PDB file of C-alpha atoms and ligand atoms in Angstrom:
ATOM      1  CA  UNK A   1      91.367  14.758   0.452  1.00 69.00           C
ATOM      2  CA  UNK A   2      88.037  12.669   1.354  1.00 73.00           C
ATOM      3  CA  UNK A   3      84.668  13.602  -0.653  1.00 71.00           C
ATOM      4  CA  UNK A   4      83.914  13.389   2.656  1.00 75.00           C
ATOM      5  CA  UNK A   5      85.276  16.353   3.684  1.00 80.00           C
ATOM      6  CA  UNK A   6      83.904  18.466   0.418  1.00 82.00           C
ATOM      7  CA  UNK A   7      80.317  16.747   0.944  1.00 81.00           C
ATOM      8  CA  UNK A   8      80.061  15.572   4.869  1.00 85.00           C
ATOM      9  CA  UNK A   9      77.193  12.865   5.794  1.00 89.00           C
ATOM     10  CA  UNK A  10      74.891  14.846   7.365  1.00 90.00           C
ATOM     11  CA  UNK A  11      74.149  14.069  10.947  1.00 93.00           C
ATOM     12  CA  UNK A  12      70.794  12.389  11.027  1.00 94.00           C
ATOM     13  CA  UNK A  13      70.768  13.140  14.924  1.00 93.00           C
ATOM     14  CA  UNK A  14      71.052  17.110  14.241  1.00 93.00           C
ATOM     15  CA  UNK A  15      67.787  17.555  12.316  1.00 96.00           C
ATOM     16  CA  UNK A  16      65.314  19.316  13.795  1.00 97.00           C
ATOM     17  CA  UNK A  17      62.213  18.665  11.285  1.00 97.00           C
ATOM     18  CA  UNK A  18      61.769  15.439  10.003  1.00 98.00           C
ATOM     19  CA  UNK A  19      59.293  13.678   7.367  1.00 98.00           C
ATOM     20  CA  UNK A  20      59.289  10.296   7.058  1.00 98.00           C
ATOM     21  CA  UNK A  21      57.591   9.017   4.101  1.00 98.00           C
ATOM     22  CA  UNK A  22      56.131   5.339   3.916  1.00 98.00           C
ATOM     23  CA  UNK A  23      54.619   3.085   1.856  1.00 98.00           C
ATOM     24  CA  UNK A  24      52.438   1.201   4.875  1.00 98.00           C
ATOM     25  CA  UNK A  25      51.492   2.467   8.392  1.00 97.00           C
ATOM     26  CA  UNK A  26      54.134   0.416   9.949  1.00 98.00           C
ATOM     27  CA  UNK A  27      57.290   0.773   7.911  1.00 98.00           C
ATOM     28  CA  UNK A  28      58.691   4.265   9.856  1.00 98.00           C
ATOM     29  CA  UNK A  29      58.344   2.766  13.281  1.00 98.00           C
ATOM     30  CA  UNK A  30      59.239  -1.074  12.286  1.00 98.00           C
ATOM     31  CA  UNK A  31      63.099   0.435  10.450  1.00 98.00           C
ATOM     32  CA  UNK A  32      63.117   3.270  12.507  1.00 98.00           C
ATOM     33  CA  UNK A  33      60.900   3.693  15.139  1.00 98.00           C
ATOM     34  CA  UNK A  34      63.945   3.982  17.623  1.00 98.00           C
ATOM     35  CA  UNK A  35      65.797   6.485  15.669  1.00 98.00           C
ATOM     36  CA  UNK A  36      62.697   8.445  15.186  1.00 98.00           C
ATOM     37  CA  UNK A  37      61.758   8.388  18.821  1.00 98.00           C
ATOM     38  CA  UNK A  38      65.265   9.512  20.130  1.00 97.00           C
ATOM     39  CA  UNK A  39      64.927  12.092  17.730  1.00 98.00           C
ATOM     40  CA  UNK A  40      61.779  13.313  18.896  1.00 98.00           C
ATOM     41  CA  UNK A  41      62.744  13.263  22.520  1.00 97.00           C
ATOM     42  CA  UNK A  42      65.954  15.482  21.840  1.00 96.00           C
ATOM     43  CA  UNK A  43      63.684  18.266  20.358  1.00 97.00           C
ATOM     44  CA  UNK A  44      62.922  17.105  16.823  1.00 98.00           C
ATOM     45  CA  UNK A  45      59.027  17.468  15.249  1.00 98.00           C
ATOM     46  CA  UNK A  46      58.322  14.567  13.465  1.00 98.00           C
ATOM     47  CA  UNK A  47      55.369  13.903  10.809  1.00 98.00           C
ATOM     48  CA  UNK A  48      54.378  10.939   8.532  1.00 98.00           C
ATOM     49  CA  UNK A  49      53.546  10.760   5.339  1.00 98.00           C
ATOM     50  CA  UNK A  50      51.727   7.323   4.773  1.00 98.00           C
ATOM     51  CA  UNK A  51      51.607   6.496   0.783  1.00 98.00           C
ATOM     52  CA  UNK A  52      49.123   3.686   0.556  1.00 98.00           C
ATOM     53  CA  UNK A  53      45.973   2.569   2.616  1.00 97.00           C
ATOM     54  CA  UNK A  54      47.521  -0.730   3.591  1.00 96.00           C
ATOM     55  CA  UNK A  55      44.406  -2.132   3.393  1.00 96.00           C
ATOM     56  CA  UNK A  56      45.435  -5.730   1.636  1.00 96.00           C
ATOM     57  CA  UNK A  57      47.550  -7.086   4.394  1.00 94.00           C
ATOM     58  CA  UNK A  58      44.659  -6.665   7.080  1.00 96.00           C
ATOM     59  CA  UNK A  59      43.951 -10.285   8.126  1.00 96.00           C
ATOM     60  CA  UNK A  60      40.725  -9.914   9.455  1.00 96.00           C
ATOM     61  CA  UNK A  61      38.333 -10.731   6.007  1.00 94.00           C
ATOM     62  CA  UNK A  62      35.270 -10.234   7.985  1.00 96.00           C
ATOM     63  CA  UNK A  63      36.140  -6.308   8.244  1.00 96.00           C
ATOM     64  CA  UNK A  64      34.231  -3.867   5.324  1.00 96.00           C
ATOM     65  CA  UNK A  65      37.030  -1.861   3.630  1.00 95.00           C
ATOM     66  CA  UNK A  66      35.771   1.301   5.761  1.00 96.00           C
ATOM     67  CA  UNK A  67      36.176  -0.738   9.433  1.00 97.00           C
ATOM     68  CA  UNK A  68      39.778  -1.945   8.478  1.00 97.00           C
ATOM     69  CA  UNK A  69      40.585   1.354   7.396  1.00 96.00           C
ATOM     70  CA  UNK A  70      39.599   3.076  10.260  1.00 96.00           C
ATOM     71  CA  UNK A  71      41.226  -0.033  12.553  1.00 97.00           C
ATOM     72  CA  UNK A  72      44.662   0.791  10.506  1.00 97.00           C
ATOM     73  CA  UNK A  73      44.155   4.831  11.726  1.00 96.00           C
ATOM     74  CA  UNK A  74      43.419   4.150  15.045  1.00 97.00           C
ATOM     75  CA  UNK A  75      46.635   1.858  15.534  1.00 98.00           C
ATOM     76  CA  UNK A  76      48.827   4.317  13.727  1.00 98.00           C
ATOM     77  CA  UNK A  77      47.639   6.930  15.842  1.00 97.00           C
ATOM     78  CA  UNK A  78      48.018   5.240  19.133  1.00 98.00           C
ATOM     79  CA  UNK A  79      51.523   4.338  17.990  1.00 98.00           C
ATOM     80  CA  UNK A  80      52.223   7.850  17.065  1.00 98.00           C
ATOM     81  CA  UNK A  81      51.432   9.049  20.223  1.00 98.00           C
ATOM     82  CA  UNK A  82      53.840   6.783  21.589  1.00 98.00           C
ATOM     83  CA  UNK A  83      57.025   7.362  19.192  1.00 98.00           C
ATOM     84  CA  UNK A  84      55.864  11.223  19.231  1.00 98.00           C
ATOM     85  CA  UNK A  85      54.603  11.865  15.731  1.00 98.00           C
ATOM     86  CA  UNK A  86      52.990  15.210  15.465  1.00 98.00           C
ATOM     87  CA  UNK A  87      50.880  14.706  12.870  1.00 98.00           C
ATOM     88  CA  UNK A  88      50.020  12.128  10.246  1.00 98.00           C
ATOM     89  CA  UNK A  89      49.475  12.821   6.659  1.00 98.00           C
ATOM     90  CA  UNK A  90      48.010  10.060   4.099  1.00 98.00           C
ATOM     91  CA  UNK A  91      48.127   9.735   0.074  1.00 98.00           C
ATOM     92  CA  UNK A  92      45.474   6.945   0.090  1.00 97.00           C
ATOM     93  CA  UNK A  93      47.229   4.997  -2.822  1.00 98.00           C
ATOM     94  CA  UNK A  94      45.596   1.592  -3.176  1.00 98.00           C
ATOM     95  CA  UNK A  95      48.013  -1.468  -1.513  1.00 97.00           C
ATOM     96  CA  UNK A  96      49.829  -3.128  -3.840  1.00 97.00           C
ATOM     97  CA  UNK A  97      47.306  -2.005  -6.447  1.00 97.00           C
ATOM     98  CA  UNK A  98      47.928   0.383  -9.108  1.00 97.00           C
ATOM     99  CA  UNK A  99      48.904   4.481  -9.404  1.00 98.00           C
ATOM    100  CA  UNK A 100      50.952   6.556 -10.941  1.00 98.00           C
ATOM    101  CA  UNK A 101      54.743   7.314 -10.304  1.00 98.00           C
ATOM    102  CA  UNK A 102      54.573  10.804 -11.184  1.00 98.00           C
ATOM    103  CA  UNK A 103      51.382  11.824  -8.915  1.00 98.00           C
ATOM    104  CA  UNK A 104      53.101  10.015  -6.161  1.00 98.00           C
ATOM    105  CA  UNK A 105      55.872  12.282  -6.570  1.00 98.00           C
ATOM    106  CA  UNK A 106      53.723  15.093  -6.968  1.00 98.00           C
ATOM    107  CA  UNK A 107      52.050  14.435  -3.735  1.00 98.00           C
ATOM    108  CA  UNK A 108      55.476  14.028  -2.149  1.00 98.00           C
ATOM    109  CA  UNK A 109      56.248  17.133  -3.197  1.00 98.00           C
ATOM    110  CA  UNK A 110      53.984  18.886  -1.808  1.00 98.00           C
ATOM    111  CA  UNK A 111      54.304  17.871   1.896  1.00 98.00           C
ATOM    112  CA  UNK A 112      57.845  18.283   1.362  1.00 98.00           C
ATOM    113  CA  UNK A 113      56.909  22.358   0.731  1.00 98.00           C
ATOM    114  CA  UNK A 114      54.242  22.030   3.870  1.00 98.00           C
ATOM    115  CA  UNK A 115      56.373  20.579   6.123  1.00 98.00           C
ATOM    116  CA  UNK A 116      59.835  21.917   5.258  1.00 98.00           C
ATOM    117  CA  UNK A 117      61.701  19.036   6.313  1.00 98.00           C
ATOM    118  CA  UNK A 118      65.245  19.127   7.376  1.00 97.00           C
ATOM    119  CA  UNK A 119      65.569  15.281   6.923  1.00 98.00           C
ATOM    120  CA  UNK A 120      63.209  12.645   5.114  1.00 98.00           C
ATOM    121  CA  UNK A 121      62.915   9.386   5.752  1.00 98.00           C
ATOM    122  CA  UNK A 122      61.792   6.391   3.395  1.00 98.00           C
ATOM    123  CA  UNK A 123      62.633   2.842   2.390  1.00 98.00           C
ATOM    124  CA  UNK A 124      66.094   2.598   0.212  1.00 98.00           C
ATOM    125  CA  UNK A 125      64.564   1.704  -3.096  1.00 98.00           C
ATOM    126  CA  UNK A 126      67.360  -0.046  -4.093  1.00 98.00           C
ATOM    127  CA  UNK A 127      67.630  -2.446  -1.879  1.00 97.00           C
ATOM    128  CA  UNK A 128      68.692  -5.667  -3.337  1.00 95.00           C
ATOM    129  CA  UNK A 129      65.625  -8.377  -3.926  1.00 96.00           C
ATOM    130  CA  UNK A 130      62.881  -5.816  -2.410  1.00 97.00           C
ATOM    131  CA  UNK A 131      59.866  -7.241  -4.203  1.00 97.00           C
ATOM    132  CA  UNK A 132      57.094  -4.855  -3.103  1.00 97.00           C
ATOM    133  CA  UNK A 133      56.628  -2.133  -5.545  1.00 97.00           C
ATOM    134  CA  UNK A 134      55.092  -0.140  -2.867  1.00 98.00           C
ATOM    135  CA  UNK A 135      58.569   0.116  -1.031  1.00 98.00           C
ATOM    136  CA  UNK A 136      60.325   0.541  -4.414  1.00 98.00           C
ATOM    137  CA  UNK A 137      58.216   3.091  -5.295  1.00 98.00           C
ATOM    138  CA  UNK A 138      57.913   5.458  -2.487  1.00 98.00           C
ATOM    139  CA  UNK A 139      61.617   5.243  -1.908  1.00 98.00           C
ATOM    140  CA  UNK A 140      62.360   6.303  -5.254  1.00 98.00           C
ATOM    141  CA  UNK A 141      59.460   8.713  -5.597  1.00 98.00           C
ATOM    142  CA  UNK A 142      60.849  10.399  -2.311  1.00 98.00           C
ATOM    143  CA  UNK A 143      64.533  10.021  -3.304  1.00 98.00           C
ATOM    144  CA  UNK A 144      63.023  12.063  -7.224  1.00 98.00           C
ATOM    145  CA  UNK A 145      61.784  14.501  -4.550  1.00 98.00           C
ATOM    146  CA  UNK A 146      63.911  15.075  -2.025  1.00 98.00           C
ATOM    147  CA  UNK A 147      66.355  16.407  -5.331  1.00 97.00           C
ATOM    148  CA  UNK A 148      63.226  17.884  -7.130  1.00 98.00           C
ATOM    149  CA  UNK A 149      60.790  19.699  -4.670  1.00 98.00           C
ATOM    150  CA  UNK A 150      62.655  23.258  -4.685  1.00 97.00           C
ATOM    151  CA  UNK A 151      62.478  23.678  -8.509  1.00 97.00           C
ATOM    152  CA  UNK A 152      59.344  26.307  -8.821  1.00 93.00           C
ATOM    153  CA  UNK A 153      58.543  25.144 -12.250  1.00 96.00           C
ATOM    154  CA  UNK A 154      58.044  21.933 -11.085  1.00 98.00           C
ATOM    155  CA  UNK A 155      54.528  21.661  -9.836  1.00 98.00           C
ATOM    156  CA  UNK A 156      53.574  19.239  -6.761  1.00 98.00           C
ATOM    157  CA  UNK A 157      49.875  18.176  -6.266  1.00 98.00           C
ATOM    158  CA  UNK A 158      48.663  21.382  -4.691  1.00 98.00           C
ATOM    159  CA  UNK A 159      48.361  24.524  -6.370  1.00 98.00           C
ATOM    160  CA  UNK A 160      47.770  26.280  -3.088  1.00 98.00           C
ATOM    161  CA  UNK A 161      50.544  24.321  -1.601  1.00 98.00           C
ATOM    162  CA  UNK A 162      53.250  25.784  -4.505  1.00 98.00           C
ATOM    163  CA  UNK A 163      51.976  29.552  -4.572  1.00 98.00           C
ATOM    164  CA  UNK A 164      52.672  29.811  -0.423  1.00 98.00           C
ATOM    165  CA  UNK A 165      55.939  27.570  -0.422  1.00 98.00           C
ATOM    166  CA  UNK A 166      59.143  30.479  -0.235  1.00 96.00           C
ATOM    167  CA  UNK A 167      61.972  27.777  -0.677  1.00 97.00           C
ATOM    168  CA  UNK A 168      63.808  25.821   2.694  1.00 97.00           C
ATOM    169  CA  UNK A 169      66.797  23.616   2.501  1.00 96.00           C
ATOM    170  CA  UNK A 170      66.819  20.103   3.181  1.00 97.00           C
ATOM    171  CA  UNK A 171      70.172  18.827   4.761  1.00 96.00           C
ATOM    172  CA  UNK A 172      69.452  14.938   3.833  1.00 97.00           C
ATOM    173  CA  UNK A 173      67.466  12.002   3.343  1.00 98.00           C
ATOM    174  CA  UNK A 174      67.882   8.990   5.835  1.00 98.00           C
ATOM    175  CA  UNK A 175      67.360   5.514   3.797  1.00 98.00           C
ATOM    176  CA  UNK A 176      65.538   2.394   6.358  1.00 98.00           C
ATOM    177  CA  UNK A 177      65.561  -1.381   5.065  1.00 98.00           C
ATOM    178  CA  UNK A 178      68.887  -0.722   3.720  1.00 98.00           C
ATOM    179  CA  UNK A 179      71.708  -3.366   3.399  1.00 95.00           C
ATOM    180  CA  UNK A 180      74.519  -0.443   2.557  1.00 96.00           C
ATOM    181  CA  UNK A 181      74.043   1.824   6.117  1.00 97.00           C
ATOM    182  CA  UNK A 182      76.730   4.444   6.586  1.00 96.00           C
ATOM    183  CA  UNK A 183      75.075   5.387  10.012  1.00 97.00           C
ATOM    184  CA  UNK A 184      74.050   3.865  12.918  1.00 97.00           C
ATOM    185  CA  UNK A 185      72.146   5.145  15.161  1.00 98.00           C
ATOM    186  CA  UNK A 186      72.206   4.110  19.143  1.00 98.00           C
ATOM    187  CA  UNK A 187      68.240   2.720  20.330  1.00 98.00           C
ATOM    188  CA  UNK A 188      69.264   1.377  23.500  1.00 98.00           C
ATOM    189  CA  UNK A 189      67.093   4.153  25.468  1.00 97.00           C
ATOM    190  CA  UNK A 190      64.307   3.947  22.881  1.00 98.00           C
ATOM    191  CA  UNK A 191      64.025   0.524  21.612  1.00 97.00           C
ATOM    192  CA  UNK A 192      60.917   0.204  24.612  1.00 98.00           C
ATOM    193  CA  UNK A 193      58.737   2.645  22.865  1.00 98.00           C
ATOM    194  CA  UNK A 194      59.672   1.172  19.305  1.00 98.00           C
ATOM    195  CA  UNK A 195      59.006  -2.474  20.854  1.00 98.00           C
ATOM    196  CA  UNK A 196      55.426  -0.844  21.826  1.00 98.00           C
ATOM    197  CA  UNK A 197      55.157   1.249  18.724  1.00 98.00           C
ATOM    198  CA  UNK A 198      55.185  -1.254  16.376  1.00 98.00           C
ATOM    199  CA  UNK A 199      52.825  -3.806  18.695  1.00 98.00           C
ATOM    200  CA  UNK A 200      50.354  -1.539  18.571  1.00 98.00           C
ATOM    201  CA  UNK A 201      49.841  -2.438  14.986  1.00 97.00           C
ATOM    202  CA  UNK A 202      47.515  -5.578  15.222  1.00 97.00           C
ATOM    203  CA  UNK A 203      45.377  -5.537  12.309  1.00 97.00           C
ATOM    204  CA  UNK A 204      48.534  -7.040   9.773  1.00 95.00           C
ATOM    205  CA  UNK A 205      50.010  -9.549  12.246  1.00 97.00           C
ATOM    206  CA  UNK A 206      48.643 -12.625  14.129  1.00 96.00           C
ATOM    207  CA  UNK A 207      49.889 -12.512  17.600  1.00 97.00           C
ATOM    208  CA  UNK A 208      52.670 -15.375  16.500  1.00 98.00           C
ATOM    209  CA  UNK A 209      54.061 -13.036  13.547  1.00 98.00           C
ATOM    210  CA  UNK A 210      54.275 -10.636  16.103  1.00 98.00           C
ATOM    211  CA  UNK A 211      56.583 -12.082  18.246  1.00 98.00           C
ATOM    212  CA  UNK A 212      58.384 -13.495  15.320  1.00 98.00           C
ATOM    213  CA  UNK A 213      58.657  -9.681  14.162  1.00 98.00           C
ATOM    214  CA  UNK A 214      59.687  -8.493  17.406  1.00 98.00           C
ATOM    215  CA  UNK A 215      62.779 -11.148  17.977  1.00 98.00           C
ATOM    216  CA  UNK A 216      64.047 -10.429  14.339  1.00 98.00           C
ATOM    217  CA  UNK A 217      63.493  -6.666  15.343  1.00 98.00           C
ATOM    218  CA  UNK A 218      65.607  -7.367  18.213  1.00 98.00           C
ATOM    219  CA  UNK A 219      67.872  -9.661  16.910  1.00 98.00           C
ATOM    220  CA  UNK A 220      68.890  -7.386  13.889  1.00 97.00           C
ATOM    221  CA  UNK A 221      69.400  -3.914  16.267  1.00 98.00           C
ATOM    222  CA  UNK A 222      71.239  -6.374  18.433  1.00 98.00           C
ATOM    223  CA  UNK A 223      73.152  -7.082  15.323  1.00 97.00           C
ATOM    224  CA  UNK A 224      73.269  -3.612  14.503  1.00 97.00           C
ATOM    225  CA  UNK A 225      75.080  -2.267  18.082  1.00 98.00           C
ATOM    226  CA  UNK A 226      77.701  -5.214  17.685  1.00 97.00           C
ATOM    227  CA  UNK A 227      81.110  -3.777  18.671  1.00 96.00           C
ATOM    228  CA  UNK A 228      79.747   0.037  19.331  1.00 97.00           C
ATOM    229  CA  UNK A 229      79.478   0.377  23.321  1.00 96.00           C
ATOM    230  CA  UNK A 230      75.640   0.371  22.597  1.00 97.00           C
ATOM    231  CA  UNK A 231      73.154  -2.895  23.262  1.00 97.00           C
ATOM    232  CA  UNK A 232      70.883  -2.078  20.288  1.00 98.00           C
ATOM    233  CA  UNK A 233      70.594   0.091  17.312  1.00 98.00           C
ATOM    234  CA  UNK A 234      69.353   1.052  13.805  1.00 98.00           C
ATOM    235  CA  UNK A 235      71.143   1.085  10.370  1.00 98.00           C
ATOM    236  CA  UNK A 236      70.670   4.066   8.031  1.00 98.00           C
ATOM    237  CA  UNK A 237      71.938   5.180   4.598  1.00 97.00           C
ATOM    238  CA  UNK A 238      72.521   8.747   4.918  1.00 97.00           C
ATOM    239  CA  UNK A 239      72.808  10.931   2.135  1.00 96.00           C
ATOM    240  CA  UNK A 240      72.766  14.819   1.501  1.00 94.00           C
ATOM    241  CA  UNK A 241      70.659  15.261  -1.426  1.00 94.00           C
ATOM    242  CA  UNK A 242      73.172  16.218  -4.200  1.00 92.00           C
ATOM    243  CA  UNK A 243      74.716  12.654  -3.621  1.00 92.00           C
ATOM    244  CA  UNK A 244      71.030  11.641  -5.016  1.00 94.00           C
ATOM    245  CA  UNK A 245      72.285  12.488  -8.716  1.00 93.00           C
ATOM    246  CA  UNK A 246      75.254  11.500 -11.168  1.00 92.00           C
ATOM    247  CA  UNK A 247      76.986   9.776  -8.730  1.00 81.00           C
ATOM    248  CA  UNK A 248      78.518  12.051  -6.635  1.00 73.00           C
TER     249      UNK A 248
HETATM  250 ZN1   ZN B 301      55.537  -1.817   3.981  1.00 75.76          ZN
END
């Protein structure tokens, strides 16, 4: 008999309330602003959680802190509107700078008891020669959490948060930038809106990095289809959340 058939992959395409979790305003919609999109269009409510305020990669120097923070909101919301997001939520960490693990998780946490998410979304934190701790951290943070947040002794970062939550289940948690997918997921009818998802965000990239983003975009879901009776698609690692612990 297959684990398989004890412990199923969940079916990223059946979830109905999704939170993806991200260390920069662009990492949802650059791994999986197709998936997310399709998603959305076949009934799904989608919300971000943004970890860090991404404010070190912004190439314009000239911009105060406040100007390139606002710039970074403004693309992420036209981009949103675009993929569908319903609402944006932000943790404010400092990019690439320096905060705590466990308040990270904490903060997870808690907008995984707000939202009650049937599926999360973040970076696979164990993704072979990922330098950023940003990624590493908010993949493992949310990984900690998606196996953590229904423990009641467990506090998150909200008090207020804890005392209303009444318990949900959460059916999985999608890994993007993975190189050990178990899912792919077919973009073909929503790789236009990801295409002008992730354009919209032109504070981090020259308009030559763009286009250099947008081939290997292409190139990889390209990649990604080969052999499936699809022209483009995403990679996932799909797990259900007891697969998160002692190997199972
Ligand atoms: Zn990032």
């Amino acid at each position: 008999m297959a684990l398989e058939s004890i412990l199923p992959v969940p079916d990223v395409l059946q979830a109905k309330h999704v939170l993806a979790v991200q260390p920069h305003y662009d990492d949802n919609d650059i791994a999986a602003g197709g998936t997310l999109a399709a998603m959305q269009e076949s009934g799904a409510e989608i919300f971000y959680l943004t970890v860090t305020d991404d404010l070190m990669g912004v190439i314009n120097v000239s911009l105060s802190p406040a100007a390139a923070a606002a710039k970074l909101k403004r693309e992420q919301e036209t981009a949103g509107k675009i993929i569908g997001v319903r609402q944006n939520y932000w943790l404010g960490y400092p990019d690439a700078g320096k905060y705590d693990y466990f308040e990270l998780r904490a903060g997870i946490i808690k907008h995984i008891r707000l939202v009650k998410p049937d599926f999360i979304f973040a970076p696979d934190p164990w993704l072979a020669y990922e330098a950023h701790r940003d990624h590493v951290q908010t993949g493992l943070a949310t990984a900690e959490a998606a196996i953590l947040y229904g423990l009641s002794r467990l506090s998150s970062s909200d008090p207020s948060v804890d005392a209303a939550y009444g318990g949900h289940e959460l059916l999985g948690i999608a890994f993007y930038y993975t190189r050990d997918p178990n899912t792919t997921v077919d973009i073909s009818q929503t790789r236009a809106k990801k295409e002008q998802a992730v354009r919209c965000y032109q504070a981090q990239f020259s308009p030559d990095d763009m286009e250099q983003l947008i081939a290997v975009l292409n190139f990889k879901a390209s990649q990604f289809a080969e052999g499936r009776g699809y022209s483009h698609a995403e990679a996932l690692k799909v797990l259900h959340p007891t697969a998160l612990h002692c190997g199972i």
